[in-house]
Short mmCIF file of C-alpha atoms and ligand atoms in Angstrom, two decimals:
data_model
loop_
_atom_site.label_atom_id
_atom_site.label_comp_id
_atom_site.label_asym_id
_atom_site.label_seq_id
_atom_site.Cartn_x
_atom_site.Cartn_y
_atom_site.Cartn_z
CA UNK A 192 18.83 8.94 0.48
CA UNK A 193 16.34 10.48 -1.85
CA UNK A 194 14.99 8.53 -4.77
CA UNK A 195 17.56 9.79 -7.28
CA UNK A 196 20.44 8.67 -5.09
CA UNK A 197 21.72 12.12 -4.16
CA UNK A 198 22.26 12.80 -0.47
CA UNK A 199 19.47 14.78 1.18
CA UNK A 200 20.03 18.23 2.60
CA UNK A 201 19.01 16.99 6.04
CA UNK A 202 19.67 13.30 6.53
CA UNK A 203 17.09 11.27 8.42
CA UNK A 204 16.45 11.05 11.28
CA UNK A 205 16.68 14.83 11.57
CA UNK A 206 14.62 17.03 13.80
CA UNK A 207 15.58 20.16 11.90
CA UNK A 208 12.77 20.31 9.39
CA UNK A 209 9.33 18.78 9.01
CA UNK A 210 7.17 19.34 5.94
CA UNK A 211 3.41 19.72 6.25
CA UNK A 212 1.46 19.38 3.01
CA UNK A 213 -2.08 20.76 3.22
CA UNK A 214 -4.27 18.46 1.15
CA UNK A 215 -7.61 18.30 2.96
CA UNK A 216 -9.58 20.73 0.81
CA UNK A 217 -12.31 19.69 -1.58
CA UNK A 218 -11.50 21.89 -4.53
CA UNK A 219 -15.14 22.96 -4.98
CA UNK A 220 -14.36 25.04 -8.08
CA UNK A 221 -13.25 21.95 -10.03
CA UNK A 222 -16.85 20.66 -9.95
CA UNK A 223 -15.42 17.15 -9.82
CA UNK A 224 -16.24 14.16 -7.60
CA UNK A 225 -12.52 13.48 -7.24
CA UNK A 226 -10.52 15.26 -4.52
CA UNK A 227 -8.48 18.08 -6.01
CA UNK A 228 -5.09 16.71 -4.95
CA UNK A 229 -5.86 13.42 -6.76
CA UNK A 230 -6.33 15.15 -10.12
CA UNK A 231 -3.42 14.48 -12.46
CA UNK A 232 -1.12 16.65 -14.48
CA UNK A 233 1.84 15.29 -16.40
CA UNK A 234 0.51 11.80 -15.62
CA UNK A 235 0.87 12.16 -11.85
CA UNK A 236 -1.44 13.42 -9.11
CA UNK A 237 -1.01 16.98 -7.85
CA UNK A 238 -0.12 15.65 -4.40
CA UNK A 239 2.27 13.11 -5.95
CA UNK A 240 4.27 15.96 -7.50
CA UNK A 241 4.44 17.85 -4.19
CA UNK A 242 5.48 14.74 -2.22
CA UNK A 243 8.15 13.95 -4.83
CA UNK A 244 9.62 17.47 -4.51
CA UNK A 245 9.49 17.48 -0.69
CA UNK A 246 11.10 14.02 -0.59
CA UNK A 247 14.22 15.53 -2.17
CA UNK A 248 14.54 17.87 0.82
CA UNK A 249 13.59 15.65 3.78
CA UNK A 250 12.98 11.97 4.37
CA UNK A 251 9.39 10.93 3.63
CA UNK A 252 9.06 10.08 7.34
CA UNK A 253 9.37 13.84 8.08
CA UNK A 254 6.49 14.65 5.71
CA UNK A 255 2.98 15.05 7.15
CA UNK A 256 0.09 15.20 4.73
CA UNK A 257 -3.06 16.82 6.10
CA UNK A 258 -6.01 14.85 4.71
CA UNK A 259 -9.75 15.48 5.08
CA UNK A 260 -11.90 15.42 1.97
CA UNK A 261 -11.76 11.81 0.61
CA UNK A 262 -9.10 11.09 3.22
CA UNK A 263 -9.22 7.33 2.64
CA UNK A 264 -8.64 7.64 -1.09
CA UNK A 265 -5.77 10.06 -0.59
CA UNK A 266 -4.16 7.79 2.03
CA UNK A 267 -4.57 4.78 -0.26
CA UNK A 268 -2.97 6.59 -3.19
CA UNK A 269 0.17 7.27 -1.11
CA UNK A 270 0.14 4.23 1.19
CA UNK A 271 3.59 3.09 0.09
CA UNK A 272 5.24 6.53 -0.11
CA UNK A 273 6.48 6.49 3.50
CA UNK A 274 4.81 9.81 4.41
CA UNK A 275 2.61 10.27 7.49
CA UNK A 276 -0.98 11.44 7.46
CA UNK A 277 -2.79 13.85 9.76
CA UNK A 278 -6.60 14.07 9.81
CA UNK A 279 -8.46 17.33 9.44
CA UNK A 280 -12.00 16.03 9.64
CA UNK A 281 -13.62 19.42 9.19
CA UNK A 282 -11.92 21.82 6.78
CA UNK A 283 -11.87 25.08 8.67
CA UNK A 284 -9.08 26.77 6.72
CA UNK A 285 -5.34 26.60 6.11
CA UNK A 286 -4.57 27.78 9.65
CA UNK A 287 -6.73 25.00 11.04
CA UNK A 288 -4.99 22.46 8.77
CA UNK A 289 -1.66 23.36 10.41
CA UNK A 290 -3.28 23.35 13.87
CA UNK A 291 -4.24 19.72 13.18
CA UNK A 292 -0.55 18.91 12.59
CA UNK A 293 0.58 20.49 15.89
CA UNK A 294 1.50 17.26 17.64
CA UNK A 295 3.08 15.75 14.54
CA UNK A 296 5.57 18.60 14.14
CA UNK A 297 6.21 19.39 17.81
CA UNK A 298 9.51 17.48 17.83
CA UNK A 299 10.98 19.37 14.86
CA UNK A 300 12.83 22.71 14.97
CA UNK A 301 11.23 24.10 11.81
CA UNK A 302 8.15 23.40 9.74
CA UNK A 303 7.78 23.99 6.02
CA UNK A 304 4.14 24.26 4.90
CA UNK A 305 3.22 23.44 1.30
CA UNK A 306 -0.07 23.24 -0.57
CA UNK A 307 -0.97 19.89 -2.07
CA UNK A 308 -2.51 21.71 -5.02
CA UNK A 309 0.61 23.56 -6.24
CA UNK A 310 2.40 20.78 -8.14
CA UNK A 311 5.00 22.67 -10.19
CA UNK A 312 7.19 23.38 -7.19
CA UNK A 313 10.81 22.31 -7.77
CA UNK A 314 13.06 20.75 -5.11
CA UNK A 315 15.67 23.45 -5.80
CA UNK A 316 13.17 26.12 -4.82
CA UNK A 317 12.30 24.31 -1.59
CA UNK A 318 16.01 24.11 -0.82
CA UNK A 319 16.50 27.82 -1.55
CA UNK A 320 13.56 28.84 0.65
CA UNK A 321 14.80 26.61 3.47
CA UNK A 322 18.27 28.14 3.25
CA UNK A 323 16.86 31.68 3.12
CA UNK A 324 14.77 30.98 6.22
CA UNK A 325 17.82 29.83 8.15
CA UNK A 326 20.01 32.73 6.98
CA UNK A 327 17.36 35.28 7.95
CA UNK A 328 16.70 33.61 11.30
CA UNK A 329 13.03 34.28 10.65
CA UNK A 330 10.11 33.05 12.71
CA UNK A 331 8.16 32.87 9.44
CA UNK A 332 9.40 32.93 5.87
CA UNK A 333 6.80 33.29 3.18
CA UNK A 334 7.29 33.13 -0.57
CA UNK A 335 6.03 36.04 -2.63
CA UNK A 336 5.92 36.90 -6.33
CA UNK A 337 4.45 39.43 -8.71
CA UNK A 338 2.35 37.43 -11.20
CA UNK A 339 0.71 39.08 -14.21
CA UNK A 340 -2.75 38.60 -12.65
CA UNK A 341 -2.61 39.01 -8.87
CA UNK A 342 -6.39 38.82 -8.37
CA UNK A 343 -7.39 35.99 -6.04
CA UNK A 344 -4.12 35.78 -4.15
CA UNK A 345 -3.37 37.12 -0.68
CA UNK A 346 -1.40 40.40 -0.93
CA UNK A 347 1.78 41.09 0.98
CA UNK A 348 1.63 44.14 3.25
CA UNK A 349 4.95 45.85 3.92
CA UNK A 350 5.94 48.79 6.08
CA UNK A 351 6.70 51.87 4.06
CA UNK A 352 10.28 53.07 4.24
CA UNK A 353 13.56 51.38 3.64
CA UNK A 354 13.15 48.31 5.83
CA UNK A 355 9.96 47.33 3.93
CA UNK A 356 9.30 44.75 6.64
CA UNK A 357 6.44 42.35 6.01
CA UNK A 358 3.66 43.14 8.45
CA UNK A 359 0.92 40.90 7.18
CA UNK A 360 -0.96 39.18 4.36
CA UNK A 361 -4.43 40.27 3.34
CA UNK A 362 -6.73 37.85 1.50
CA UNK A 363 -8.49 38.96 -1.68
CA UNK A 364 -11.92 39.33 -0.07
CA UNK A 365 -10.59 41.61 2.67
CA UNK A 366 -8.57 43.97 0.47
CA UNK A 367 -9.21 47.69 0.72
CA UNK A 368 -9.39 49.44 -2.69
CA UNK A 369 -5.81 50.75 -2.22
CA UNK A 370 -4.51 47.28 -1.33
CA UNK A 371 -5.99 45.83 -4.54
CA UNK A 372 -3.21 47.48 -6.51
CA UNK A 373 -0.46 45.72 -4.50
CA UNK A 374 1.37 43.56 -7.07
CA UNK A 375 3.20 41.34 -4.54
CA UNK A 376 1.22 38.24 -3.64
CA UNK A 377 1.50 35.29 -1.28
CA UNK A 378 2.34 32.09 -3.15
CA UNK A 379 1.26 29.78 -0.31
CA UNK A 380 4.63 28.26 0.69
CA UNK A 381 6.04 28.98 4.15
CA UNK A 382 8.69 27.95 6.65
CA UNK A 383 8.14 28.54 10.38
CA UNK A 384 10.34 28.08 13.40
CA UNK A 385 8.30 25.56 15.35
CA UNK A 386 8.46 27.41 18.69
CA UNK A 387 6.79 30.66 17.66
CA UNK A 388 4.46 28.79 15.27
CA UNK A 389 3.05 26.60 17.99
CA UNK A 390 3.06 29.40 20.57
CA UNK A 391 0.95 31.75 18.39
CA UNK A 392 -1.07 29.35 16.24
CA UNK A 393 -3.98 29.51 18.69
CA UNK A 394 -4.14 33.30 18.20
CA UNK A 395 -5.71 32.83 14.75
CA UNK A 396 -9.35 33.82 14.54
CA UNK A 397 -12.19 33.18 12.13
CA UNK A 398 -13.03 36.85 11.88
CA UNK A 399 -13.07 36.97 8.05
CA UNK A 400 -15.56 36.58 5.18
CA UNK A 401 -15.02 32.79 4.96
CA UNK A 402 -15.22 32.24 8.71
CA UNK A 403 -11.99 30.21 8.40
CA UNK A 404 -8.69 30.09 10.23
CA UNK A 405 -6.26 31.66 7.75
CA UNK A 406 -2.66 30.49 8.05
CA UNK A 407 -1.77 33.74 6.31
CA UNK A 408 -2.81 35.67 9.42
CA UNK A 409 0.27 34.23 11.13
CA UNK A 410 2.33 36.92 9.34
CA UNK A 411 0.48 39.67 11.20
CA UNK A 412 0.29 37.74 14.48
CA UNK A 413 4.04 37.02 14.51
CA UNK A 414 4.94 40.56 13.43
CA UNK A 415 2.81 41.97 16.26
CA UNK A 416 4.60 39.65 18.69
CA UNK A 417 7.94 41.16 17.62
CA UNK A 418 9.00 38.09 15.64
CA UNK A 419 10.75 38.35 12.27
CA UNK A 420 8.65 37.68 9.15
CA UNK A 421 10.79 37.39 6.02
CA UNK A 422 9.72 37.19 2.37
CA UNK A 423 11.59 35.12 -0.19
CA UNK A 424 10.83 36.62 -3.59
CA UNK A 425 10.33 33.77 -6.07
CA UNK A 426 12.31 34.20 -9.30
CA UNK A 427 9.70 32.18 -11.20
CA UNK A 428 6.14 32.79 -10.09
CA UNK A 429 4.79 30.14 -12.48
CA UNK A 430 6.33 27.41 -10.35
CA UNK A 431 4.06 28.21 -7.44
CA UNK A 432 0.83 28.29 -9.40
CA UNK A 433 -2.06 26.21 -8.19
CA UNK A 434 -5.12 25.00 -10.05
CA UNK A 435 -8.60 25.90 -8.89
CA UNK A 436 -10.50 25.05 -12.07
CA UNK A 437 -10.11 22.35 -14.71
CA UNK A 438 -9.04 25.06 -17.17
CA UNK A 439 -6.19 25.99 -14.84
CA UNK A 440 -5.43 22.28 -14.40
CA UNK A 441 -5.02 21.95 -18.20
CA UNK A 442 -2.70 24.98 -18.19
CA UNK A 443 -0.51 23.42 -15.49
CA UNK A 444 -0.48 20.15 -17.42
CA UNK A 445 0.65 21.91 -20.60
CA UNK A 446 3.30 23.85 -18.67
CA UNK A 447 4.67 20.70 -17.07
CA UNK A 448 4.72 18.67 -20.28
CA UNK A 449 6.46 21.51 -22.09
CA UNK A 450 9.13 21.47 -19.37
CA UNK A 451 9.48 17.69 -19.65
CA UNK A 452 9.87 17.84 -23.45
CA UNK A 453 12.42 20.65 -23.15
CA UNK A 454 14.39 18.71 -20.53
CA UNK A 455 14.51 15.67 -22.85
CA UNK A 456 15.55 17.77 -25.84
CA UNK A 457 18.34 19.30 -23.74
CA UNK A 458 19.49 15.72 -23.09
CA UNK A 459 19.78 14.96 -26.81
CA UNK A 460 16.34 13.60 -27.67
CA UNK A 461 14.79 14.79 -30.94
CA UNK A 462 11.10 15.59 -30.56
CA UNK A 463 9.26 16.78 -33.66
CA UNK A 464 6.37 19.12 -32.88
CA UNK A 465 6.77 18.66 -29.10
CA UNK A 466 3.53 20.59 -28.53
CA UNK A 467 1.60 17.63 -30.01
CA UNK A 468 3.27 14.98 -27.82
CA UNK A 469 2.01 13.87 -24.41
CA UNK A 470 5.01 12.96 -22.27
CA UNK A 471 4.53 12.18 -18.57
CA UNK A 472 6.88 13.61 -15.96
CA UNK A 473 8.66 10.38 -15.00
CA UNK A 474 9.33 9.18 -18.57
CA UNK A 475 13.00 8.70 -19.46
CA UNK A 476 14.32 8.86 -23.02
CA UNK A 477 17.99 8.39 -23.91
CA UNK A 478 19.97 10.63 -26.24
CA UNK A 479 19.56 10.22 -30.00
CA UNK A 480 16.07 8.78 -29.69
CA UNK A 481 13.52 10.35 -32.03
CA UNK A 482 9.93 11.04 -31.05
CA UNK A 483 7.62 11.91 -33.93
CA UNK A 484 4.52 14.15 -33.70
CA UNK A 485 1.44 12.99 -31.79
CA UNK A 486 3.20 10.36 -29.69
CA UNK A 487 2.17 9.64 -26.09
CA UNK A 488 4.80 8.37 -23.64
CA UNK A 489 3.13 7.62 -20.33
CA UNK A 490 3.81 6.46 -16.78
CA UNK A 491 7.24 5.00 -16.10
CA UNK A 492 8.17 4.42 -19.76
CA UNK A 493 11.88 4.29 -20.57
CA UNK A 494 13.24 4.46 -24.11
CA UNK A 495 16.81 3.57 -25.06
CA UNK A 496 19.21 5.44 -27.27
CA UNK A 497 18.67 5.75 -31.04
CA UNK A 498 15.15 4.34 -30.84
CA UNK A 499 12.45 5.91 -32.96
CA UNK A 500 8.79 6.22 -32.04
CA UNK A 501 6.65 7.09 -35.00
CA UNK A 502 3.46 9.14 -34.96
CA UNK A 503 0.23 8.21 -33.13
CA UNK A 504 1.86 5.55 -30.97
CA UNK A 505 0.94 5.33 -27.27
CA UNK A 506 3.41 3.69 -24.88
CA UNK A 507 2.60 3.24 -21.19
CA UNK A 508 4.87 1.80 -18.48
CA UNK A 509 7.16 0.07 -20.97
CA UNK A 510 10.91 -0.36 -21.15
CA UNK A 511 12.33 -0.17 -24.66
CA UNK A 512 15.98 -0.89 -25.41
CA UNK A 513 18.29 0.72 -27.93
CA UNK A 514 17.66 1.09 -31.64
CA UNK A 515 14.03 0.03 -31.40
CA UNK A 516 11.62 1.14 -34.11
CA UNK A 517 7.96 1.46 -33.20
CA UNK A 518 6.08 2.38 -36.35
CA UNK A 519 2.84 4.38 -36.59
CA UNK A 520 -0.25 3.83 -34.45
CA UNK A 521 0.95 1.15 -32.03
CA UNK A 522 -0.28 0.67 -28.46
CA UNK A 523 2.23 -0.73 -25.96
CA UNK A 524 1.48 -1.28 -22.26
CA UNK A 525 3.44 -2.76 -19.35
CA UNK A 526 5.89 -4.58 -21.60
CA UNK A 527 9.62 -4.85 -22.20
CA UNK A 528 11.28 -4.60 -25.59
CA UNK A 529 14.95 -5.46 -26.17
CA UNK A 530 17.42 -3.81 -28.52
CA UNK A 531 16.81 -3.74 -32.27
CA UNK A 532 13.14 -4.75 -32.17
CA UNK A 533 10.76 -3.63 -34.96
CA UNK A 534 7.10 -3.14 -34.09
CA UNK A 535 4.04 -2.13 -36.11
CA UNK A 536 2.46 -0.29 -37.72
CA UNK A 537 -0.82 -0.97 -35.88
CA UNK A 538 0.55 -3.48 -33.37
CA UNK A 539 -0.72 -3.98 -29.82
CA UNK A 540 1.57 -5.11 -27.02
CA UNK A 541 -0.61 -5.85 -24.01
CA UNK A 542 0.72 -6.25 -20.45
CA UNK A 543 3.43 -8.82 -19.84
CA UNK A 544 4.84 -8.92 -23.36
CA UNK A 545 8.60 -9.47 -23.43
CA UNK A 546 10.26 -9.12 -26.80
CA UNK A 547 13.87 -10.31 -27.14
CA UNK A 548 16.52 -8.66 -29.29
CA UNK A 549 15.74 -8.10 -32.99
CA UNK A 550 12.21 -9.46 -32.77
CA UNK A 551 9.75 -8.28 -35.44
CA UNK A 552 6.11 -7.73 -34.54
CA UNK A 553 4.26 -6.52 -37.60
CA UNK A 554 0.94 -5.00 -38.56
CA UNK A 555 -2.20 -6.05 -36.71
CA UNK A 556 -0.32 -8.36 -34.37
CA UNK A 557 -1.47 -8.52 -30.74
CA UNK A 558 0.63 -9.96 -27.94
CA UNK A 559 -0.29 -10.53 -24.29
CA UNK A 560 1.95 -12.19 -21.68
CA UNK A 561 4.02 -13.34 -24.62
CA UNK A 562 7.73 -13.97 -24.40
CA UNK A 563 9.32 -13.88 -27.82
CA UNK A 564 12.98 -14.90 -28.22
CA UNK A 565 15.78 -13.28 -30.17
CA UNK A 566 15.13 -12.74 -33.86
CA UNK A 567 11.69 -14.36 -33.97
CA UNK A 568 9.07 -12.80 -36.23
CA UNK A 569 5.31 -12.46 -36.24
CA UNK A 570 4.80 -10.06 -39.08
CA UNK A 571 1.10 -10.06 -39.89
CA UNK A 572 -2.34 -10.42 -38.30
CA UNK A 573 -1.43 -12.67 -35.37
CA UNK A 574 -2.54 -13.17 -31.75
CA UNK A 575 0.11 -14.42 -29.33
CA UNK A 576 -1.47 -14.66 -25.86
CA UNK A 577 0.09 -16.57 -22.93
CA UNK A 578 2.78 -17.72 -25.32
CA UNK A 579 6.48 -18.52 -25.21
CA UNK A 580 8.29 -18.38 -28.52
CA UNK A 581 11.96 -19.39 -28.76
CA UNK A 582 14.68 -17.83 -30.89
CA UNK A 583 14.67 -17.51 -34.67
CA UNK A 584 11.13 -18.78 -35.16
CA UNK A 585 8.67 -17.54 -37.74
CA UNK A 586 5.01 -17.14 -36.97
CA UNK A 587 3.08 -16.89 -40.22
CA UNK A 588 0.30 -14.48 -41.09
CA UNK A 589 -2.93 -14.97 -39.20
CA UNK A 590 -1.64 -17.47 -36.59
CA UNK A 591 -3.76 -17.55 -33.46
CA UNK A 592 -2.90 -18.99 -30.06
CA UNK A 593 -6.22 -20.18 -28.66
CA UNK A 594 -5.29 -19.50 -25.03
CA UNK A 595 -8.76 -19.37 -23.46
CA UNK A 596 -11.07 -22.35 -23.06
CA UNK A 597 -13.92 -20.24 -21.77
CA UNK A 598 -12.84 -20.73 -18.15
CA UNK A 599 -9.05 -20.79 -17.90
CA UNK A 600 -6.04 -19.43 -19.77
CA UNK A 601 -3.46 -21.90 -21.13
CA UNK A 602 0.06 -21.55 -22.47
CA UNK A 603 1.39 -22.16 -25.98
CA UNK A 604 5.09 -22.98 -26.28
CA UNK A 605 6.94 -22.71 -29.56
CA UNK A 606 10.60 -23.75 -29.70
CA UNK A 607 13.62 -22.33 -31.49
CA UNK A 608 13.85 -22.08 -35.30
CA UNK A 609 10.30 -23.32 -35.73
CA UNK A 610 7.92 -22.33 -38.47
CA UNK A 611 4.21 -21.95 -37.92
CA UNK A 612 2.41 -21.69 -41.26
CA UNK A 613 -0.13 -18.99 -41.97
CA UNK A 614 -3.64 -19.16 -40.61
CA UNK A 615 -2.87 -21.89 -38.09
CA UNK A 616 -4.66 -22.10 -34.77
CA UNK A 617 -2.69 -23.47 -31.83
CA UNK A 618 -5.11 -24.77 -29.19
CA UNK A 619 -3.42 -24.35 -25.80
CA UNK A 620 -2.04 -25.97 -23.79
CA UNK A 621 0.20 -27.09 -26.60
CA UNK A 622 3.93 -27.25 -27.38
CA UNK A 623 5.62 -27.00 -30.77
CA UNK A 624 9.19 -28.36 -30.49
CA UNK A 625 12.43 -26.87 -31.83
CA UNK A 626 12.92 -26.91 -35.61
CA UNK A 627 9.32 -28.06 -36.12
CA UNK A 628 7.02 -27.06 -38.98
CA UNK A 629 3.31 -26.52 -38.80
CA UNK A 630 1.61 -26.58 -42.18
CA UNK A 631 -0.43 -23.54 -43.14
CA UNK A 632 -4.06 -23.65 -42.12
CA UNK A 633 -3.55 -26.28 -39.40
CA UNK A 634 -5.57 -26.55 -36.24
CA UNK A 635 -3.01 -27.93 -33.78
CA UNK A 636 -4.46 -29.62 -30.71
CA UNK A 637 -1.59 -32.01 -29.83
CA UNK A 638 2.09 -31.32 -29.11
CA UNK A 639 4.39 -31.32 -32.15
CA UNK A 640 7.77 -32.94 -31.56
CA UNK A 641 11.07 -31.32 -32.45
CA UNK A 642 11.96 -31.48 -36.14
CA UNK A 643 8.51 -32.79 -37.19
CA UNK A 644 6.02 -31.46 -39.72
CA UNK A 645 2.47 -31.28 -38.39
CA UNK A 646 -0.50 -31.06 -40.72
CA UNK A 647 -3.77 -30.42 -38.99
CA UNK A 648 -6.11 -29.77 -41.87
CA UNK A 649 -8.36 -31.62 -44.33
CA UNK A 650 -6.50 -32.95 -47.33
CA UNK A 651 -6.97 -31.11 -50.60
CA UNK A 652 -9.10 -32.90 -53.20
CA UNK A 653 -8.85 -31.83 -56.87
CA UNK A 654 -11.63 -32.62 -59.38
CA UNK A 655 -10.40 -31.90 -62.94
CA UNK A 656 -13.04 -30.57 -65.34
CA UNK A 657 -15.58 -30.05 -62.54
CA UNK A 658 -16.37 -26.43 -63.45
CA UNK A 659 -17.21 -27.16 -67.10
CA UNK A 660 -19.47 -30.07 -66.08
CA UNK A 661 -21.29 -27.90 -63.59
CA UNK A 662 -21.82 -25.07 -66.08
CA UNK A 663 -23.14 -27.50 -68.67
CA UNK A 664 -25.66 -28.79 -66.13
CA UNK A 665 -26.79 -25.25 -65.30
CA UNK A 666 -27.40 -24.44 -69.00
CA UNK A 667 -29.39 -27.65 -69.66
CA UNK A 668 -31.87 -26.88 -66.84
C1 UD1 B 248 -4.05 30.40 -0.16
C2 UD1 B 248 -3.65 31.62 0.68
C3 UD1 B 248 -3.44 32.82 -0.23
C4 UD1 B 248 -2.42 32.49 -1.31
C5 UD1 B 248 -2.83 31.23 -2.08
C6 UD1 B 248 -1.72 30.81 -3.00
C7 UD1 B 248 -4.83 31.23 2.79
C8 UD1 B 248 -5.92 31.70 3.67
N1 UD1 B 248 -4.70 31.91 1.63
O1 UD1 B 248 -5.32 30.67 -0.73
O2 UD1 B 248 -2.96 33.92 0.52
O3 UD1 B 248 -2.29 33.59 -2.18
O4 UD1 B 248 -3.06 30.15 -1.13
O5 UD1 B 248 -2.18 29.75 -3.79
O6 UD1 B 248 -4.10 30.35 3.14
N2 UD1 B 248 -6.54 23.14 2.79
C9 UD1 B 248 -6.63 22.22 3.81
N3 UD1 B 248 -7.56 22.41 4.78
C10 UD1 B 248 -8.39 23.47 4.80
C11 UD1 B 248 -8.30 24.42 3.76
C12 UD1 B 248 -7.35 24.23 2.76
O7 UD1 B 248 -5.90 21.24 3.83
O8 UD1 B 248 -9.19 23.57 5.73
C13 UD1 B 248 -5.55 22.92 1.73
C14 UD1 B 248 -6.17 22.84 0.35
O9 UD1 B 248 -6.47 21.48 0.05
C15 UD1 B 248 -5.06 23.38 -0.54
C16 UD1 B 248 -4.29 24.34 0.36
O10 UD1 B 248 -4.69 24.04 1.68
O11 UD1 B 248 -4.20 22.34 -0.96
C17 UD1 B 248 -4.58 25.80 0.04
O12 UD1 B 248 -5.96 26.06 0.24
P1 UD1 B 248 -6.80 26.91 -0.78
O13 UD1 B 248 -8.22 26.90 -0.33
O14 UD1 B 248 -6.50 26.51 -2.16
O15 UD1 B 248 -6.21 28.38 -0.50
P2 UD1 B 248 -6.21 29.56 -1.52
O16 UD1 B 248 -7.58 30.12 -1.63
O17 UD1 B 248 -5.52 29.15 -2.76
MG1 MG B 249 -5.34 27.29 -3.82
#
């Protein structure tokens, strides 16, 4: 089964189709120390997008990622994905990348080849190309398109006449002046029948300006050998775009996020000024939620129905229930929030915060590893770290859990229906029982039993007439 629970086109273990993802290149034009396929768009690496799409077509165990540049980092990033890796220690071109995967794919009937740097590819397109390849009984199926700016792409060479058979692909640097005007380009996605692929792969040469083995030359080699080379014309060329520079990377990112926002809006989510929001690919938002301008929803964040996220809030890897209100300028990370919760403005939920139903977390409140029970409130200027708060309790303004003794972290427990007065410090480890009261301004260092009032502050002393006496003294000096 694929990750979304729908049956795969070819159930594992199948020998019908293997997928090779070429991801060994450096991406020199990015001028970045990070391997190209580990750059992110829509909050996910380029290679992560391609693996996710391919995993909808075949089992991850039929996916072979060709790694070379920063191989260890790429392997580590996908260690738990279930895909296999093939080493290409020296990057001698796309043809060489597939040569390195020879043994890996030998047991499969067909091989789909994808580029790890073309992340917009949709599973539906992979399925369509795979079906086209089978229907045309081709030795090689390539995907072509006519983008607005064909410069830089390999051009498709066809026979003149009605058959318009594909006879080859010519790379930009080898184009004759007449060929430069060919609008049809190679988008870098192919399916091969394994037999002819492996039989003719060794025929590739490095006789070109880069001195590389071009996989694209397989079109000519197979055509010459009398094998069928078919072209699937992509309805949407944008989907096959790659990124060679950081400018192009930003364009892909914008394209992807626009798609994500449009998908959510089609599902009933209101997004004001979607062009100002940053929404990662895997984010889920239920119908009737409202996302205001300049919101960021990142990672695996899920937002329930009828919740509202107000402007300038950033939410990463959080699960929010229904009818939650997150007011302006909040930061939420790795936390869960139950139905009906009110947060902010200017609140900070750090990792491990768990807010129960109808909890209120107000302005300038910070929580970390804090479990807060149903209906409890911390409305102003509070720090709850390593804390457990029961149900229906009130944490007054400026309360601080002193969870760190300089070496270790300790837990503060507050029971149900308790009241912690403003500006109290709770020195952990410490427990405040159910229905207990802590007087404002207390420094609590010992447990408070259920139902008790704890005062941990100096007693107030009043001196009537003191001010007048003092002023009189000052004048007489
Ligand atoms: C390739 C095609 C070109 C097509 C374009 C579409 C070739 C020779 N040309 O050019 O016809 O129009 O894609 O985007 O294939 N890689 C390796 N090992 C290598 C070299 C590359 O794994 O030795 C990987 C890269 O990491 C990348 C992919 O193969 O993910 C494509 O390589 P790239 O150098 O980007 O090819 P293009 O110049 O884009
Ligand atoms: Mg490329």
